[in-house]
PDB file of C-alpha atoms in Angstrom:
ATOM      1  CA  MET A   1      23.442  -9.661  13.312  1.00 79.00           C
ATOM      2  CA  LYS A   2      21.950  -9.120   9.805  1.00 94.00           C
ATOM      3  CA  LEU A   3      19.792  -6.266   9.209  1.00 98.00           C
ATOM      4  CA  PRO A   4      16.118  -6.934   9.693  1.00 98.00           C
ATOM      5  CA  ILE A   5      14.451  -7.725   6.304  1.00 98.00           C
ATOM      6  CA  VAL A   6      11.157  -6.136   5.371  1.00 98.00           C
ATOM      7  CA  TYR A   7       9.344  -7.671   2.484  1.00 98.00           C
ATOM      8  CA  SER A   8       7.653  -4.464   1.180  1.00 97.00           C
ATOM      9  CA  THR A   9       5.849  -2.535  -1.761  1.00 96.00           C
ATOM     10  CA  THR A  10       6.982   0.974  -2.043  1.00 95.00           C
ATOM     11  CA  TRP A  11       3.063   2.200  -2.552  1.00 94.00           C
ATOM     12  CA  SER A  12       1.672  -0.014   0.270  1.00 95.00           C
ATOM     13  CA  PRO A  13       0.445   2.094   3.076  1.00 95.00           C
ATOM     14  CA  PRO A  14       1.024  -0.521   5.694  1.00 97.00           C
ATOM     15  CA  SER A  15       4.918  -0.988   4.204  1.00 97.00           C
ATOM     16  CA  CYS A  16       5.061   2.873   4.294  1.00 97.00           C
ATOM     17  CA  ALA A  17       4.324   2.754   7.837  1.00 98.00           C
ATOM     18  CA  VAL A  18       6.636   0.254   8.698  1.00 98.00           C
ATOM     19  CA  ARG A  19       9.718   1.998   6.944  1.00 98.00           C
ATOM     20  CA  MET A  20       8.843   5.418   8.759  1.00 98.00           C
ATOM     21  CA  THR A  21       9.050   3.578  12.008  1.00 98.00           C
ATOM     22  CA  ALA A  22      12.238   2.410  11.123  1.00 98.00           C
ATOM     23  CA  LYS A  23      13.321   5.749   9.872  1.00 98.00           C
ATOM     24  CA  ALA A  24      12.153   7.505  13.154  1.00 98.00           C
ATOM     25  CA  ILE A  25      13.984   5.137  15.508  1.00 98.00           C
ATOM     26  CA  GLY A  26      17.001   5.298  13.323  1.00 98.00           C
ATOM     27  CA  LEU A  27      16.856   1.751  12.166  1.00 98.00           C
ATOM     28  CA  GLU A  28      18.177   0.303   8.934  1.00 98.00           C
ATOM     29  CA  LEU A  29      16.251  -2.173   7.175  1.00 98.00           C
ATOM     30  CA  ASN A  30      17.175  -4.527   4.366  1.00 98.00           C
ATOM     31  CA  ILE A  31      14.025  -3.632   2.245  1.00 98.00           C
ATOM     32  CA  GLN A  32      13.132  -6.564  -0.252  1.00 98.00           C
ATOM     33  CA  GLU A  33      10.516  -5.259  -2.863  1.00 97.00           C
ATOM     34  CA  ILE A  34       7.482  -7.358  -3.736  1.00 97.00           C
ATOM     35  CA  ASN A  35       5.412  -6.429  -6.649  1.00 95.00           C
ATOM     36  CA  LEU A  36       2.120  -7.052  -5.553  1.00 92.00           C
ATOM     37  CA  LEU A  37       0.521  -6.338  -9.056  1.00 87.00           C
ATOM     38  CA  LYS A  38       2.675  -9.129 -10.701  1.00 92.00           C
ATOM     39  CA  GLY A  39       1.591 -11.403  -7.898  1.00 93.00           C
ATOM     40  CA  GLU A  40       5.095 -11.910  -6.247  1.00 95.00           C
ATOM     41  CA  HIS A  41       3.487 -12.347  -2.878  1.00 96.00           C
ATOM     42  CA  LEU A  42       1.041 -15.429  -4.133  1.00 95.00           C
ATOM     43  CA  THR A  43       4.636 -17.628  -4.841  1.00 96.00           C
ATOM     44  CA  LYS A  44       4.857 -20.872  -3.030  1.00 95.00           C
ATOM     45  CA  ASP A  45       8.151 -19.354  -1.249  1.00 93.00           C
ATOM     46  CA  PHE A  46       6.506 -16.252  -0.126  1.00 96.00           C
ATOM     47  CA  ARG A  47       3.640 -18.365   1.430  1.00 96.00           C
ATOM     48  CA  LYS A  48       6.178 -20.551   3.450  1.00 95.00           C
ATOM     49  CA  LEU A  49       7.256 -17.247   4.957  1.00 95.00           C
ATOM     50  CA  ASN A  50       3.729 -15.792   5.411  1.00 96.00           C
ATOM     51  CA  PRO A  51       0.741 -17.921   5.184  1.00 97.00           C
ATOM     52  CA  GLN A  52      -1.192 -14.638   4.683  1.00 96.00           C
ATOM     53  CA  GLN A  53       0.889 -13.608   1.762  1.00 96.00           C
ATOM     54  CA  SER A  54       0.591  -9.947   2.702  1.00 96.00           C
ATOM     55  CA  VAL A  55       3.223  -7.274   2.723  1.00 98.00           C
ATOM     56  CA  PRO A  56       5.016  -5.990   4.971  1.00 98.00           C
ATOM     57  CA  THR A  57       6.460  -9.174   6.283  1.00 98.00           C
ATOM     58  CA  LEU A  58       9.444  -9.033   8.823  1.00 98.00           C
ATOM     59  CA  ASN A  59      12.271 -11.288   9.012  1.00 98.00           C
ATOM     60  CA  ASP A  60      14.714 -10.317  11.680  1.00 98.00           C
ATOM     61  CA  ASN A  61      17.422 -12.754  11.858  1.00 97.00           C
ATOM     62  CA  GLY A  62      14.689 -15.739  11.467  1.00 97.00           C
ATOM     63  CA  PHE A  63      11.800 -14.125  13.577  1.00 98.00           C
ATOM     64  CA  ILE A  64       9.076 -13.847  11.173  1.00 98.00           C
ATOM     65  CA  LEU A  65       6.306 -11.646  11.837  1.00 98.00           C
ATOM     66  CA  CYS A  66       3.551 -10.176   9.781  1.00 97.00           C
ATOM     67  CA  ASP A  67       1.061  -7.309   9.833  1.00 97.00           C
ATOM     68  CA  SER A  68       2.222  -3.749   9.825  1.00 98.00           C
ATOM     69  CA  HIS A  69       0.984  -2.927  13.398  1.00 98.00           C
ATOM     70  CA  ALA A  70       2.749  -5.667  14.964  1.00 98.00           C
ATOM     71  CA  ILE A  71       6.084  -5.037  13.220  1.00 98.00           C
ATOM     72  CA  MET A  72       5.624  -1.440  14.088  1.00 98.00           C
ATOM     73  CA  THR A  73       5.610  -2.242  17.996  1.00 98.00           C
ATOM     74  CA  TYR A  74       8.066  -4.795  17.699  1.00 98.00           C
ATOM     75  CA  LEU A  75      10.574  -2.938  16.265  1.00 98.00           C
ATOM     76  CA  VAL A  76      10.105   0.202  18.606  1.00 98.00           C
ATOM     77  CA  GLY A  77      10.092  -2.210  21.483  1.00 98.00           C
ATOM     78  CA  LYS A  78      13.357  -4.191  20.307  1.00 98.00           C
ATOM     79  CA  TYR A  79      15.091  -1.349  18.645  1.00 98.00           C
ATOM     80  CA  SER A  80      14.087   2.061  19.865  1.00 98.00           C
ATOM     81  CA  LYS A  81      16.155   4.072  22.593  1.00 96.00           C
ATOM     82  CA  SER A  82      12.932   5.884  23.505  1.00 97.00           C
ATOM     83  CA  ASP A  83       9.393   4.796  24.305  1.00 97.00           C
ATOM     84  CA  ALA A  84       7.923   8.140  22.531  1.00 98.00           C
ATOM     85  CA  LEU A  85       6.365   6.306  19.588  1.00 98.00           C
ATOM     86  CA  TYR A  86       5.014   3.677  21.800  1.00 98.00           C
ATOM     87  CA  PRO A  87       5.083   4.771  25.397  1.00 98.00           C
ATOM     88  CA  LYS A  88       5.566   2.077  28.366  1.00 97.00           C
ATOM     89  CA  ASP A  89       2.790   4.031  30.405  1.00 97.00           C
ATOM     90  CA  LEU A  90      -0.396   1.868  30.410  1.00 98.00           C
ATOM     91  CA  ASN A  91      -2.848   4.613  29.686  1.00 98.00           C
ATOM     92  CA  LYS A  92      -0.736   6.150  27.011  1.00 98.00           C
ATOM     93  CA  ARG A  93      -0.066   2.872  25.436  1.00 98.00           C
ATOM     94  CA  ALA A  94      -3.674   1.948  25.379  1.00 98.00           C
ATOM     95  CA  MET A  95      -4.807   4.838  23.621  1.00 98.00           C
ATOM     96  CA  VAL A  96      -1.939   4.255  20.931  1.00 98.00           C
ATOM     97  CA  ASP A  97      -3.218   0.689  20.876  1.00 98.00           C
ATOM     98  CA  GLN A  98      -6.859   1.723  20.210  1.00 98.00           C
ATOM     99  CA  ARG A  99      -5.850   4.059  17.346  1.00 98.00           C
ATOM    100  CA  LEU A 100      -3.954   1.207  15.785  1.00 98.00           C
ATOM    101  CA  TYR A 101      -6.617  -1.202  16.015  1.00 98.00           C
ATOM    102  CA  PHE A 102      -8.961   1.359  14.571  1.00 98.00           C
ATOM    103  CA  ASN A 103      -6.581   1.848  11.746  1.00 98.00           C
ATOM    104  CA  SER A 104      -6.306  -2.008  11.529  1.00 97.00           C
ATOM    105  CA  SER A 105     -10.270  -2.910  11.747  1.00 97.00           C
ATOM    106  CA  VAL A 106     -11.675   0.214  10.149  1.00 98.00           C
ATOM    107  CA  LEU A 107      -9.735   2.445   8.100  1.00 96.00           C
ATOM    108  CA  SER A 108      -7.496   0.329   6.429  1.00 95.00           C
ATOM    109  CA  VAL A 109     -10.212  -2.474   5.860  1.00 96.00           C
ATOM    110  CA  ARG A 110     -12.538   0.131   4.126  1.00 95.00           C
ATOM    111  CA  THR A 111     -10.074   1.846   2.097  1.00 93.00           C
ATOM    112  CA  LYS A 112      -8.697  -1.821   0.947  1.00 91.00           C
ATOM    113  CA  ASP A 113     -12.384  -2.961   0.308  1.00 93.00           C
ATOM    114  CA  ALA A 114     -12.768   0.410  -1.839  1.00 91.00           C
ATOM    115  CA  VAL A 115      -9.660   0.418  -4.161  1.00 88.00           C
ATOM    116  CA  GLN A 116      -8.975  -3.637  -4.637  1.00 87.00           C
ATOM    117  CA  PRO A 117     -11.597  -4.196  -7.346  1.00 87.00           C
ATOM    118  CA  ILE A 118      -9.770  -1.505  -9.223  1.00 83.00           C
ATOM    119  CA  LEU A 119      -6.162  -2.921  -8.688  1.00 82.00           C
ATOM    120  CA  ARG A 120      -7.497  -6.257  -9.434  1.00 82.00           C
ATOM    121  CA  GLY A 121      -9.111  -4.953 -12.772  1.00 80.00           C
ATOM    122  CA  GLN A 122     -12.444  -5.867 -11.598  1.00 87.00           C
ATOM    123  CA  SER A 123     -13.863  -2.651 -11.761  1.00 85.00           C
ATOM    124  CA  LYS A 124     -13.247   1.157 -13.002  1.00 84.00           C
ATOM    125  CA  ILE A 125     -15.410   2.962 -10.311  1.00 86.00           C
ATOM    126  CA  ILE A 126     -15.203   2.804  -6.637  1.00 89.00           C
ATOM    127  CA  SER A 127     -18.834   2.118  -5.638  1.00 91.00           C
ATOM    128  CA  THR A 128     -20.767   4.536  -3.748  1.00 94.00           C
ATOM    129  CA  GLU A 129     -21.493   2.355  -0.846  1.00 95.00           C
ATOM    130  CA  SER A 130     -17.510   1.881  -0.239  1.00 94.00           C
ATOM    131  CA  LYS A 131     -17.114   5.732  -0.599  1.00 93.00           C
ATOM    132  CA  LYS A 132     -19.732   6.061   2.212  1.00 96.00           C
ATOM    133  CA  LEU A 133     -17.909   3.682   4.281  1.00 96.00           C
ATOM    134  CA  VAL A 134     -14.500   5.354   3.838  1.00 96.00           C
ATOM    135  CA  PHE A 135     -15.935   8.715   4.667  1.00 96.00           C
ATOM    136  CA  LYS A 136     -17.651   7.491   7.798  1.00 97.00           C
ATOM    137  CA  ALA A 137     -13.839   6.395   8.998  1.00 97.00           C
ATOM    138  CA  CYS A 138     -12.899   9.911   8.149  1.00 96.00           C
ATOM    139  CA  ASP A 139     -15.581  11.333  10.036  1.00 98.00           C
ATOM    140  CA  LEU A 140     -14.276   9.283  13.091  1.00 98.00           C
ATOM    141  CA  LEU A 141     -10.882  10.035  12.535  1.00 98.00           C
ATOM    142  CA  ASN A 142     -11.710  13.938  12.339  1.00 98.00           C
ATOM    143  CA  GLU A 143     -13.434  13.525  15.434  1.00 98.00           C
ATOM    144  CA  PHE A 144     -10.577  11.763  17.152  1.00 98.00           C
ATOM    145  CA  LEU A 145      -8.371  14.797  16.296  1.00 98.00           C
ATOM    146  CA  SER A 146     -10.889  17.558  17.542  1.00 98.00           C
ATOM    147  CA  GLY A 147      -8.727  19.882  19.624  1.00 97.00           C
ATOM    148  CA  LYS A 148      -5.644  17.961  19.172  1.00 97.00           C
ATOM    149  CA  SER A 149      -2.586  17.937  17.284  1.00 97.00           C
ATOM    150  CA  TRP A 150      -1.772  14.145  17.217  1.00 98.00           C
ATOM    151  CA  LEU A 151      -3.917  11.014  17.644  1.00 98.00           C
ATOM    152  CA  ALA A 152      -2.660   9.792  20.885  1.00 97.00           C
ATOM    153  CA  GLY A 153      -0.873  12.445  22.800  1.00 92.00           C
ATOM    154  CA  ASP A 154       1.314  15.572  22.749  1.00 95.00           C
ATOM    155  CA  SER A 155       3.736  14.170  19.990  1.00 97.00           C
ATOM    156  CA  TYR A 156       3.576  11.816  17.156  1.00 98.00           C
ATOM    157  CA  THR A 157       3.358   8.289  17.670  1.00 98.00           C
ATOM    158  CA  LEU A 158       2.719   4.850  15.850  1.00 98.00           C
ATOM    159  CA  ALA A 159      -0.947   5.559  15.822  1.00 98.00           C
ATOM    160  CA  ASP A 160      -0.043   8.854  13.694  1.00 98.00           C
ATOM    161  CA  ILE A 161       2.381   6.859  11.370  1.00 98.00           C
ATOM    162  CA  SER A 162       0.039   4.174  10.853  1.00 98.00           C
ATOM    163  CA  CYS A 163      -2.985   6.057   9.935  1.00 98.00           C
ATOM    164  CA  CYS A 164      -1.426   8.865   7.910  1.00 97.00           C
ATOM    165  CA  SER A 165       0.079   6.289   5.415  1.00 95.00           C
ATOM    166  CA  TYR A 166      -3.325   5.129   4.664  1.00 93.00           C
ATOM    167  CA  ILE A 167      -4.800   8.816   4.430  1.00 95.00           C
ATOM    168  CA  ASN A 168      -1.693  10.194   2.323  1.00 92.00           C
ATOM    169  CA  ASN A 169      -2.097   7.196  -0.053  1.00 83.00           C
ATOM    170  CA  PHE A 170      -5.697   7.211  -1.032  1.00 78.00           C
ATOM    171  CA  LYS A 171      -6.623  10.911  -0.979  1.00 76.00           C
ATOM    172  CA  ILE A 172      -6.597  10.855  -4.546  1.00 73.00           C
ATOM    173  CA  ALA A 173      -9.782   8.893  -4.338  1.00 82.00           C
ATOM    174  CA  PHE A 174     -10.968  10.051  -1.226  1.00 90.00           C
ATOM    175  CA  PRO A 175     -10.558  13.924  -0.922  1.00 91.00           C
ATOM    176  CA  ILE A 176      -9.961  15.159   2.591  1.00 94.00           C
ATOM    177  CA  ASP A 177     -10.764  18.663   2.154  1.00 94.00           C
ATOM    178  CA  ASN A 178     -14.194  18.349   4.372  1.00 95.00           C
ATOM    179  CA  TYR A 179     -12.206  17.263   7.259  1.00 97.00           C
ATOM    180  CA  PRO A 180     -10.235  20.269   8.467  1.00 97.00           C
ATOM    181  CA  ASN A 181      -8.748  18.469  11.630  1.00 98.00           C
ATOM    182  CA  ILE A 182      -7.551  15.730   9.154  1.00 97.00           C
ATOM    183  CA  VAL A 183      -5.925  18.464   6.950  1.00 97.00           C
ATOM    184  CA  SER A 184      -4.375  20.030   9.762  1.00 98.00           C
ATOM    185  CA  TRP A 185      -2.773  16.904  11.218  1.00 98.00           C
ATOM    186  CA  MET A 186      -1.467  15.676   7.860  1.00 97.00           C
ATOM    187  CA  GLU A 187       0.144  18.630   7.441  1.00 97.00           C
ATOM    188  CA  LYS A 188       1.967  18.091  10.879  1.00 98.00           C
ATOM    189  CA  CYS A 189       2.719  14.582  10.005  1.00 98.00           C
ATOM    190  CA  GLU A 190       4.427  15.698   6.667  1.00 97.00           C
ATOM    191  CA  GLU A 191       6.490  18.115   8.591  1.00 98.00           C
ATOM    192  CA  HIS A 192       7.318  16.182  11.551  1.00 98.00           C
ATOM    193  CA  ILE A 193       7.353  12.279  10.906  1.00 98.00           C
ATOM    194  CA  PRO A 194      10.797  11.252   9.290  1.00 97.00           C
ATOM    195  CA  GLY A 195      10.852   9.802   5.997  1.00 97.00           C
ATOM    196  CA  PHE A 196       7.335  11.058   5.024  1.00 97.00           C
ATOM    197  CA  GLU A 197       8.512  12.695   1.862  1.00 95.00           C
ATOM    198  CA  GLU A 198      10.663  10.017   0.750  1.00 96.00           C
ATOM    199  CA  ILE A 199       8.497   6.990   1.994  1.00 97.00           C
ATOM    200  CA  ALA A 200       4.818   8.222   1.986  1.00 95.00           C
ATOM    201  CA  THR A 201       4.791  10.811  -0.382  1.00 92.00           C
ATOM    202  CA  SER A 202       6.846   8.706  -2.853  1.00 92.00           C
ATOM    203  CA  GLY A 203       4.308   6.101  -2.268  1.00 91.00           C
ATOM    204  CA  ALA A 204       1.533   8.117  -2.806  1.00 89.00           C
ATOM    205  CA  LYS A 205       2.817   9.471  -6.148  1.00 90.00           C
ATOM    206  CA  GLN A 206       2.958   5.436  -7.159  1.00 90.00           C
ATOM    207  CA  VAL A 207      -0.668   5.003  -6.050  1.00 84.00           C
ATOM    208  CA  HIS A 208      -1.869   7.886  -7.994  1.00 82.00           C
ATOM    209  CA  LYS A 209      -0.042   6.590 -11.347  1.00 86.00           C
ATOM    210  CA  ILE A 210      -1.454   3.091 -10.956  1.00 83.00           C
ATOM    211  CA  MET A 211      -4.950   4.242 -10.325  1.00 79.00           C
ATOM    212  CA  ASN A 212      -4.916   6.696 -12.931  1.00 77.00           C
ATOM    213  CA  HIS A 213      -3.482   4.079 -15.268  1.00 75.00           C
ATOM    214  CA  LEU A 214      -6.121   1.482 -14.262  1.00 75.00           C
ATOM    215  CA  LEU A 215      -9.083   3.715 -14.403  1.00 69.00           C
ATOM    216  CA  LYS A 216      -8.221   4.719 -18.310  1.00 62.00           C
ATOM    217  CA  GLN A 217      -7.873   1.357 -19.540  1.00 56.00           C
TER     218      GLN A 217
END
């Protein structure tokens, strides 16, 4: 069998989350870089692969799957020798799922809505309303972490990998200093999640460079 192909963007938080998941379970991927700023995800060929024209997109020997959360749970289910990242226990899995849904429907949506106008060259600033919505999501995340080291258990899971990729990449625009639980948690993520430095931190540096360049134009 060929290596699973992941169409990815190095600075994309969901792409980073999928790559860190693979790193955590010891799975080698065939990474195909997609340049979002050049519109490579908008081509006819890529649309045939993924009608949503989003990254990451997985091609696992002909099985096509999009959405980072779906890809992460699939990779763990198929390739991981352990269920630590996505427990089989129903109650534990439900908690991981809830945090993944929070990331999918709240945290990621609000950060994307806030920064996409800048990435598309439509604005030079993040609106006050967008900032309020992102910080309300941070309020919730900070509360989720109250008295806990991790989002959904006694060790890091897919919930932590997914959420930390967004917080790490966009903290240039949304400082987290006022969220002590998030700050402490991010330090743990950086220390314990495999590939954090080479994947998430590297991606965040690219985000910072891109944002700074666009804001100065």
